[in-house]
Amino acid sequence: MSRLSLSRAWDESKAIFVRDGALLTAVALALLVLPEIVAGVVSPPAVASQSAGGRLLALAMAFVGVIGQLAIVRLAIGPSTTVGQAIAHGARRFPATLGALMLLVLAMGIIIIPLLVALLMAGIIATPVAGQAPPPSFSTALLVIVIAALFVAVKFIMTVPVASAEAAGPLTILKRSWKLTSGVYWGLFGVELLLLVAALALLLSAQFVGGGIAAALGQIEAFSVSALVLSAFMGVAQGVFTVLASVMLARIYVQLGGRGEGVGEVFR
């Protein structure tokens, strides 16, 4: 296993942005930004959280976003290809990727739900009441779970790069990610934290600026100009973050024994 070099991964990522920036932008606009705008206009967040149709639309757009990530990883690993071919590749690898993600969610549910039920029944944490603020003990338990999930998530941070680069099934994708992250856990944990900070900064900035402009244009409701403005800001922010994170993780994947080419070979 080669030693993880974040500076090398970042330098390669910057080179890819310069070389294939137009291709990455095209994929991001088609599969990340546009779906977010459509979902935001048709069913703004306040409406989507209360509507079954809105939740289904948000789920569908999330699936499209996963295809976009797979396509971006394909472009970042090489060899060079077209936007259409990268998107087609992402669509082909989507079922296996979805299966891997569902396995992760299922495993989390099997562990977390019985644990919460046991703590509630034992009286260690108080039962939340609908319409009221969650009890401090319940909020603390959720915070501990979230923190624990962040530590576990590092072992599966290579899931999307593996799914895009290798012809593997759902379980093999997760096992491969676990293996690739062995020996470089804390370096990848740092990457995870940096990406989390970047995501929060981008999304909060988009929410603040876009939300302010949208509020000035009127109430945010379905098919309104204000909903269009807010969703456009949020879509661009998510697109920028996803491209940045996907390319960076793709180049880290190559370092950790991936099958992709080195950046010099990609650019030949």
C-alpha positions as a LaTeX table, in Angstrom:
\begin{tabular}{lrrr}
\hline
Residue & $x$ (\AA) & $y$ (\AA) & $z$ (\AA) \\
\hline
Met1 & 0.00 & 0.00 & 0.00 \\
Ser2 & 1.45 & 3.34 & $-1.02$ \\
Arg3 & 1.68 & 6.18 & 1.43 \\
Leu4 & $-1.17$ & 8.67 & 1.16 \\
Ser5 & $-0.10$ & 12.10 & $-0.10$ \\
Leu6 & $-2.89$ & 14.67 & 0.10 \\
Ser7 & $-0.72$ & 17.31 & $-1.56$ \\
Arg8 & $-0.18$ & 15.03 & $-4.54$ \\
Ala9 & $-3.90$ & 14.29 & $-4.75$ \\
Trp10 & $-4.68$ & 18.01 & $-4.66$ \\
Asp11 & $-2.06$ & 18.83 & $-7.31$ \\
Glu12 & $-3.48$ & 16.14 & $-9.58$ \\
Ser13 & $-7.01$ & 17.40 & $-8.94$ \\
Lys14 & $-6.03$ & 20.92 & $-9.93$ \\
Ala15 & $-4.44$ & 19.61 & $-13.11$ \\
Ile16 & $-7.64$ & 17.73 & $-13.95$ \\
Phe17 & $-9.74$ & 20.85 & $-13.32$ \\
Val18 & $-7.57$ & 22.72 & $-15.83$ \\
Arg19 & $-7.58$ & 19.96 & $-18.43$ \\
Asp20 & $-11.15$ & 18.68 & $-18.16$ \\
Gly21 & $-12.89$ & 21.62 & $-16.51$ \\
Ala22 & $-15.40$ & 21.95 & $-19.36$ \\
Leu23 & $-16.30$ & 18.26 & $-19.19$ \\
Leu24 & $-16.68$ & 18.32 & $-15.41$ \\
Thr25 & $-18.82$ & 21.45 & $-15.64$ \\
Ala26 & $-21.08$ & 19.85 & $-18.24$ \\
Val27 & $-21.67$ & 16.78 & $-16.08$ \\
Ala28 & $-22.25$ & 18.92 & $-12.98$ \\
Leu29 & $-24.76$ & 21.15 & $-14.74$ \\
Ala30 & $-26.67$ & 18.22 & $-16.22$ \\
Leu31 & $-26.75$ & 15.84 & $-13.26$ \\
Leu32 & $-26.17$ & 18.00 & $-10.17$ \\
Val33 & $-27.22$ & 21.63 & $-10.67$ \\
Leu34 & $-30.22$ & 21.19 & $-12.99$ \\
Pro35 & $-31.88$ & 18.42 & $-10.92$ \\
Glu36 & $-31.48$ & 20.55 & $-7.77$ \\
Ile37 & $-33.09$ & 23.52 & $-9.52$ \\
Val38 & $-35.97$ & 21.39 & $-10.81$ \\
Ala39 & $-36.60$ & 19.87 & $-7.38$ \\
Gly40 & $-36.32$ & 23.27 & $-5.68$ \\
Val41 & $-38.76$ & 24.94 & $-8.06$ \\
Val42 & $-41.31$ & 22.12 & $-8.16$ \\
Ser43 & $-41.12$ & 21.34 & $-4.47$ \\
Pro44 & $-39.21$ & 23.83 & $-2.27$ \\
Pro45 & $-37.64$ & 22.39 & 0.90 \\
Ala46 & $-40.43$ & 23.63 & 3.20 \\
Val47 & $-43.00$ & 21.92 & 0.99 \\
Ala48 & $-40.94$ & 18.82 & 0.18 \\
Ser49 & $-40.55$ & 17.93 & 3.87 \\
Gln50 & $-44.35$ & 17.77 & 4.23 \\
Ser51 & $-45.24$ & 16.19 & 0.88 \\
Ala52 & $-44.81$ & 12.55 & $-0.13$ \\
Gly53 & $-44.41$ & 13.67 & $-3.73$ \\
Gly54 & $-41.74$ & 16.16 & $-2.71$ \\
Arg55 & $-39.80$ & 13.50 & $-0.82$ \\
Leu56 & $-39.98$ & 11.13 & $-3.79$ \\
Leu57 & $-38.76$ & 13.88 & $-6.11$ \\
Ala58 & $-35.87$ & 14.67 & $-3.77$ \\
Leu59 & $-34.97$ & 10.96 & $-3.67$ \\
Ala60 & $-35.05$ & 10.73 & $-7.47$ \\
Met61 & $-32.81$ & 13.78 & $-7.78$ \\
Ala62 & $-30.42$ & 12.24 & $-5.25$ \\
Phe63 & $-30.18$ & 9.12 & $-7.44$ \\
Val64 & $-29.37$ & 11.32 & $-10.45$ \\
Gly65 & $-26.71$ & 13.00 & $-8.34$ \\
Val66 & $-25.08$ & 9.63 & $-7.60$ \\
Ile67 & $-24.85$ & 8.97 & $-11.34$ \\
Gly68 & $-23.21$ & 12.38 & $-11.65$ \\
Gln69 & $-20.62$ & 11.49 & $-9.02$ \\
Leu70 & $-19.83$ & 8.21 & $-10.76$ \\
Ala71 & $-19.41$ & 10.07 & $-14.07$ \\
Ile72 & $-17.11$ & 12.67 & $-12.50$ \\
Val73 & $-14.95$ & 9.96 & $-10.94$ \\
Arg74 & $-14.72$ & 8.30 & $-14.37$ \\
Leu75 & $-13.44$ & 11.56 & $-15.86$ \\
Ala76 & $-11.01$ & 12.11 & $-12.98$ \\
Ile77 & $-9.45$ & 8.66 & $-13.14$ \\
Gly78 & $-9.15$ & 8.41 & $-16.92$ \\
Pro79 & $-8.48$ & 7.55 & $-19.63$ \\
Ser80 & $-10.01$ & 10.57 & $-21.37$ \\
Thr81 & $-13.57$ & 10.18 & $-22.55$ \\
Thr82 & $-16.59$ & 12.25 & $-23.57$ \\
Val83 & $-19.32$ & 13.64 & $-21.34$ \\
Gly84 & $-21.88$ & 11.29 & $-22.85$ \\
Gln85 & $-19.70$ & 8.24 & $-22.31$ \\
Ala86 & $-18.93$ & 9.28 & $-18.73$ \\
Ile87 & $-22.63$ & 9.70 & $-17.95$ \\
Ala88 & $-23.44$ & 6.36 & $-19.60$ \\
His89 & $-20.72$ & 4.77 & $-17.46$ \\
Gly90 & $-22.24$ & 6.34 & $-14.34$ \\
Ala91 & $-25.67$ & 4.97 & $-15.27$ \\
Arg92 & $-24.24$ & 1.47 & $-15.76$ \\
Arg93 & $-22.51$ & 1.51 & $-12.39$ \\
Phe94 & $-25.47$ & 3.07 & $-10.57$ \\
Pro95 & $-27.29$ & $-0.18$ & $-9.61$ \\
Ala96 & $-24.22$ & $-1.63$ & $-7.90$ \\
Thr97 & $-23.52$ & 1.70 & $-6.20$ \\
Leu98 & $-27.10$ & 1.99 & $-4.98$ \\
Gly99 & $-26.90$ & $-1.55$ & $-3.65$ \\
Ala100 & $-23.74$ & $-0.71$ & $-1.71$ \\
Leu101 & $-25.30$ & 2.43 & $-0.24$ \\
Met102 & $-28.45$ & 0.51 & 0.72 \\
Leu103 & $-26.33$ & $-2.10$ & 2.46 \\
Leu104 & $-24.67$ & 0.67 & 4.47 \\
Val105 & $-28.02$ & 2.18 & 5.43 \\
Leu106 & $-29.37$ & $-1.26$ & 6.38 \\
Ala107 & $-26.33$ & $-2.00$ & 8.54 \\
Met108 & $-26.67$ & 1.36 & 10.28 \\
Gly109 & $-30.36$ & 0.71 & 10.91 \\
Ile110 & $-29.70$ & $-2.76$ & 12.32 \\
Ile111 & $-27.21$ & $-1.28$ & 14.79 \\
Ile112 & $-28.72$ & 2.10 & 15.65 \\
Ile113 & $-32.45$ & 1.39 & 15.90 \\
Pro114 & $-32.22$ & $-1.49$ & 18.43 \\
Leu115 & $-29.68$ & 0.54 & 20.41 \\
Leu116 & $-32.02$ & 3.54 & 20.64 \\
Val117 & $-34.96$ & 1.31 & 21.57 \\
Ala118 & $-32.93$ & $-0.36$ & 24.31 \\
Leu119 & $-31.82$ & 3.00 & 25.73 \\
Leu120 & $-35.39$ & 4.31 & 25.66 \\
Met121 & $-36.78$ & 1.21 & 27.36 \\
Ala122 & $-34.06$ & 1.33 & 30.01 \\
Gly123 & $-34.89$ & 4.96 & 30.73 \\
Ile124 & $-31.36$ & 6.09 & 29.96 \\
Ile125 & $-32.68$ & 8.57 & 27.44 \\
Ala126 & $-36.08$ & 10.26 & 27.57 \\
Thr127 & $-38.74$ & 9.62 & 24.95 \\
Pro128 & $-39.27$ & 12.61 & 22.62 \\
Val129 & $-42.78$ & 14.08 & 22.41 \\
Ala130 & $-44.25$ & 15.20 & 19.10 \\
Gly131 & $-44.43$ & 18.97 & 18.78 \\
Gln132 & $-41.90$ & 19.57 & 21.56 \\
Ala133 & $-38.16$ & 20.06 & 21.61 \\
Pro134 & $-36.27$ & 16.76 & 21.98 \\
Pro135 & $-35.15$ & 16.00 & 25.57 \\
Pro136 & $-31.46$ & 16.78 & 26.24 \\
Ser137 & $-30.68$ & 13.09 & 26.79 \\
Phe138 & $-32.18$ & 12.18 & 23.42 \\
Ser139 & $-30.30$ & 14.97 & 21.63 \\
Thr140 & $-27.05$ & 13.90 & 23.31 \\
Ala141 & $-27.58$ & 10.30 & 22.20 \\
Leu142 & $-28.16$ & 11.42 & 18.60 \\
Leu143 & $-25.02$ & 13.58 & 18.72 \\
Val144 & $-22.96$ & 10.63 & 19.93 \\
Ile145 & $-24.38$ & 8.49 & 17.12 \\
Val146 & $-23.55$ & 11.13 & 14.51 \\
Ile147 & $-19.97$ & 11.43 & 15.79 \\
Ala148 & $-19.57$ & 7.65 & 15.80 \\
Ala149 & $-20.95$ & 7.52 & 12.25 \\
Leu150 & $-18.31$ & 10.03 & 11.13 \\
Phe151 & $-15.56$ & 7.77 & 12.42 \\
Val152 & $-17.05$ & 4.70 & 10.74 \\
Ala153 & $-17.73$ & 6.58 & 7.47 \\
Val154 & $-13.99$ & 6.94 & 6.85 \\
Lys155 & $-13.79$ & 3.23 & 6.07 \\
Phe156 & $-16.34$ & 3.67 & 3.30 \\
Ile157 & $-15.14$ & 6.98 & 1.88 \\
Met158 & $-13.83$ & 5.15 & $-1.21$ \\
Thr159 & $-17.23$ & 3.60 & $-2.01$ \\
Val160 & $-18.09$ & 5.81 & $-5.00$ \\
Pro161 & $-14.57$ & 5.77 & $-6.54$ \\
Val162 & $-14.46$ & 1.97 & $-6.24$ \\
Ala163 & $-17.97$ & 1.63 & $-7.66$ \\
Ser164 & $-17.07$ & 3.78 & $-10.66$ \\
Ala165 & $-13.61$ & 2.33 & $-11.36$ \\
Glu166 & $-14.14$ & $-1.37$ & $-10.71$ \\
Ala167 & $-16.62$ & $-3.95$ & $-12.01$ \\
Ala168 & $-17.70$ & $-5.00$ & $-8.54$ \\
Gly169 & $-20.99$ & $-5.85$ & $-6.87$ \\
Pro170 & $-22.42$ & $-3.99$ & $-3.83$ \\
Leu171 & $-20.79$ & $-6.09$ & $-1.10$ \\
Thr172 & $-17.45$ & $-6.24$ & $-2.92$ \\
Ile173 & $-17.49$ & $-2.45$ & $-3.30$ \\
Leu174 & $-17.81$ & $-2.02$ & 0.46 \\
Lys175 & $-15.14$ & $-4.63$ & 1.22 \\
Arg176 & $-12.80$ & $-3.03$ & $-1.31$ \\
Ser177 & $-13.30$ & 0.42 & 0.25 \\
Trp178 & $-12.61$ & $-1.01$ & 3.70 \\
Lys179 & $-9.39$ & $-2.62$ & 2.44 \\
Leu180 & $-8.15$ & 0.46 & 0.57 \\
Thr181 & $-8.54$ & 2.66 & 3.66 \\
Ser182 & $-6.49$ & 0.34 & 5.87 \\
Gly183 & $-3.31$ & 1.98 & 7.10 \\
Val184 & $-4.34$ & 5.50 & 6.07 \\
Tyr185 & $-7.33$ & 5.95 & 8.37 \\
Trp186 & $-6.34$ & 9.21 & 10.05 \\
Gly187 & $-5.28$ & 10.86 & 6.82 \\
Leu188 & $-8.65$ & 10.03 & 5.30 \\
Phe189 & $-10.39$ & 11.15 & 8.48 \\
Gly190 & $-8.74$ & 14.53 & 7.96 \\
Val191 & $-9.98$ & 14.55 & 4.36 \\
Glu192 & $-13.49$ & 13.75 & 5.57 \\
Leu193 & $-13.43$ & 16.64 & 8.04 \\
Leu194 & $-12.08$ & 19.06 & 5.42 \\
Leu195 & $-14.80$ & 18.04 & 2.98 \\
Leu196 & $-17.43$ & 18.41 & 5.70 \\
Val197 & $-16.23$ & 21.93 & 6.51 \\
Ala198 & $-16.15$ & 22.82 & 2.80 \\
Ala199 & $-19.69$ & 21.49 & 2.31 \\
Leu200 & $-21.03$ & 23.44 & 5.28 \\
Ala201 & $-19.29$ & 26.63 & 4.16 \\
Leu202 & $-20.59$ & 26.39 & 0.58 \\
Leu203 & $-24.14$ & 25.40 & 1.48 \\
Leu204 & $-24.52$ & 27.92 & 4.31 \\
Ser205 & $-23.16$ & 30.68 & 2.07 \\
Ala206 & $-25.57$ & 29.71 & $-0.70$ \\
Gln207 & $-28.44$ & 29.55 & 1.78 \\
Phe208 & $-27.56$ & 32.95 & 3.24 \\
Val209 & $-27.05$ & 34.80 & $-0.05$ \\
Gly210 & $-29.61$ & 32.94 & $-2.12$ \\
Gly211 & $-32.14$ & 32.92 & 0.69 \\
Gly212 & $-31.75$ & 36.67 & 1.19 \\
Ile213 & $-32.29$ & 37.44 & $-2.48$ \\
Ala214 & $-35.19$ & 34.97 & $-2.71$ \\
Ala215 & $-36.90$ & 36.46 & 0.34 \\
Ala216 & $-36.66$ & 39.92 & $-1.22$ \\
Leu217 & $-38.45$ & 38.61 & $-4.31$ \\
Gly218 & $-41.37$ & 37.18 & $-2.37$ \\
Gln219 & $-42.53$ & 34.09 & $-0.54$ \\
Ile220 & $-40.68$ & 30.90 & $-1.43$ \\
Glu221 & $-43.32$ & 28.61 & $-2.87$ \\
Ala222 & $-43.61$ & 26.15 & $-5.73$ \\
Phe223 & $-42.97$ & 27.55 & $-9.22$ \\
Ser224 & $-42.08$ & 31.01 & $-7.89$ \\
Val225 & $-39.14$ & 33.19 & $-8.92$ \\
Ser226 & $-37.90$ & 33.16 & $-5.34$ \\
Ala227 & $-37.83$ & 29.34 & $-5.34$ \\
Leu228 & $-35.91$ & 29.41 & $-8.63$ \\
Val229 & $-33.30$ & 31.81 & $-7.23$ \\
Leu230 & $-32.78$ & 29.87 & $-4.01$ \\
Ser231 & $-32.58$ & 26.50 & $-5.77$ \\
Ala232 & $-30.11$ & 27.91 & $-8.30$ \\
Phe233 & $-27.77$ & 29.09 & $-5.54$ \\
Met234 & $-28.09$ & 25.77 & $-3.68$ \\
Gly235 & $-27.63$ & 23.77 & $-6.88$ \\
Val236 & $-24.45$ & 25.59 & $-7.84$ \\
Ala237 & $-23.05$ & 25.20 & $-4.32$ \\
Gln238 & $-23.78$ & 21.47 & $-4.30$ \\
Gly239 & $-22.36$ & 21.10 & $-7.80$ \\
Val240 & $-19.10$ & 22.84 & $-6.91$ \\
Phe241 & $-18.67$ & 20.77 & $-3.76$ \\
Thr242 & $-19.51$ & 17.47 & $-5.45$ \\
Val243 & $-17.06$ & 18.03 & $-8.31$ \\
Leu244 & $-14.31$ & 19.07 & $-5.89$ \\
Ala245 & $-14.89$ & 16.12 & $-3.54$ \\
Ser246 & $-15.36$ & 13.54 & $-6.30$ \\
Val247 & $-12.18$ & 14.48 & $-8.17$ \\
Met248 & $-10.13$ & 14.61 & $-4.97$ \\
Leu249 & $-11.39$ & 11.22 & $-3.80$ \\
Ala250 & $-10.81$ & 9.76 & $-7.25$ \\
Arg251 & $-7.16$ & 10.78 & $-7.18$ \\
Ile252 & $-6.79$ & 9.43 & $-3.63$ \\
Tyr253 & $-8.31$ & 6.15 & $-4.86$ \\
Val254 & $-5.60$ & 5.92 & $-7.52$ \\
Gln255 & $-2.92$ & 6.35 & $-4.86$ \\
Leu256 & $-4.40$ & 3.65 & $-2.63$ \\
Gly257 & $-3.87$ & 0.90 & $-5.16$ \\
Gly258 & $-6.66$ & 1.77 & $-7.56$ \\
Arg259 & $-6.69$ & 0.57 & $-11.14$ \\
Gly260 & $-6.75$ & 4.03 & $-12.63$ \\
Glu261 & $-3.83$ & 5.66 & $-14.37$ \\
Gly262 & $-1.44$ & 8.17 & $-12.90$ \\
Val263 & $-2.14$ & 11.75 & $-13.77$ \\
Gly264 & 0.75 & 11.90 & $-16.22$ \\
Glu265 & $-0.62$ & 8.94 & $-18.16$ \\
Val266 & $-4.13$ & 10.41 & $-18.15$ \\
Phe267 & $-2.84$ & 13.54 & $-19.84$ \\
Arg268 & $-0.93$ & 11.77 & $-22.62$ \\
\hline
\end{tabular}
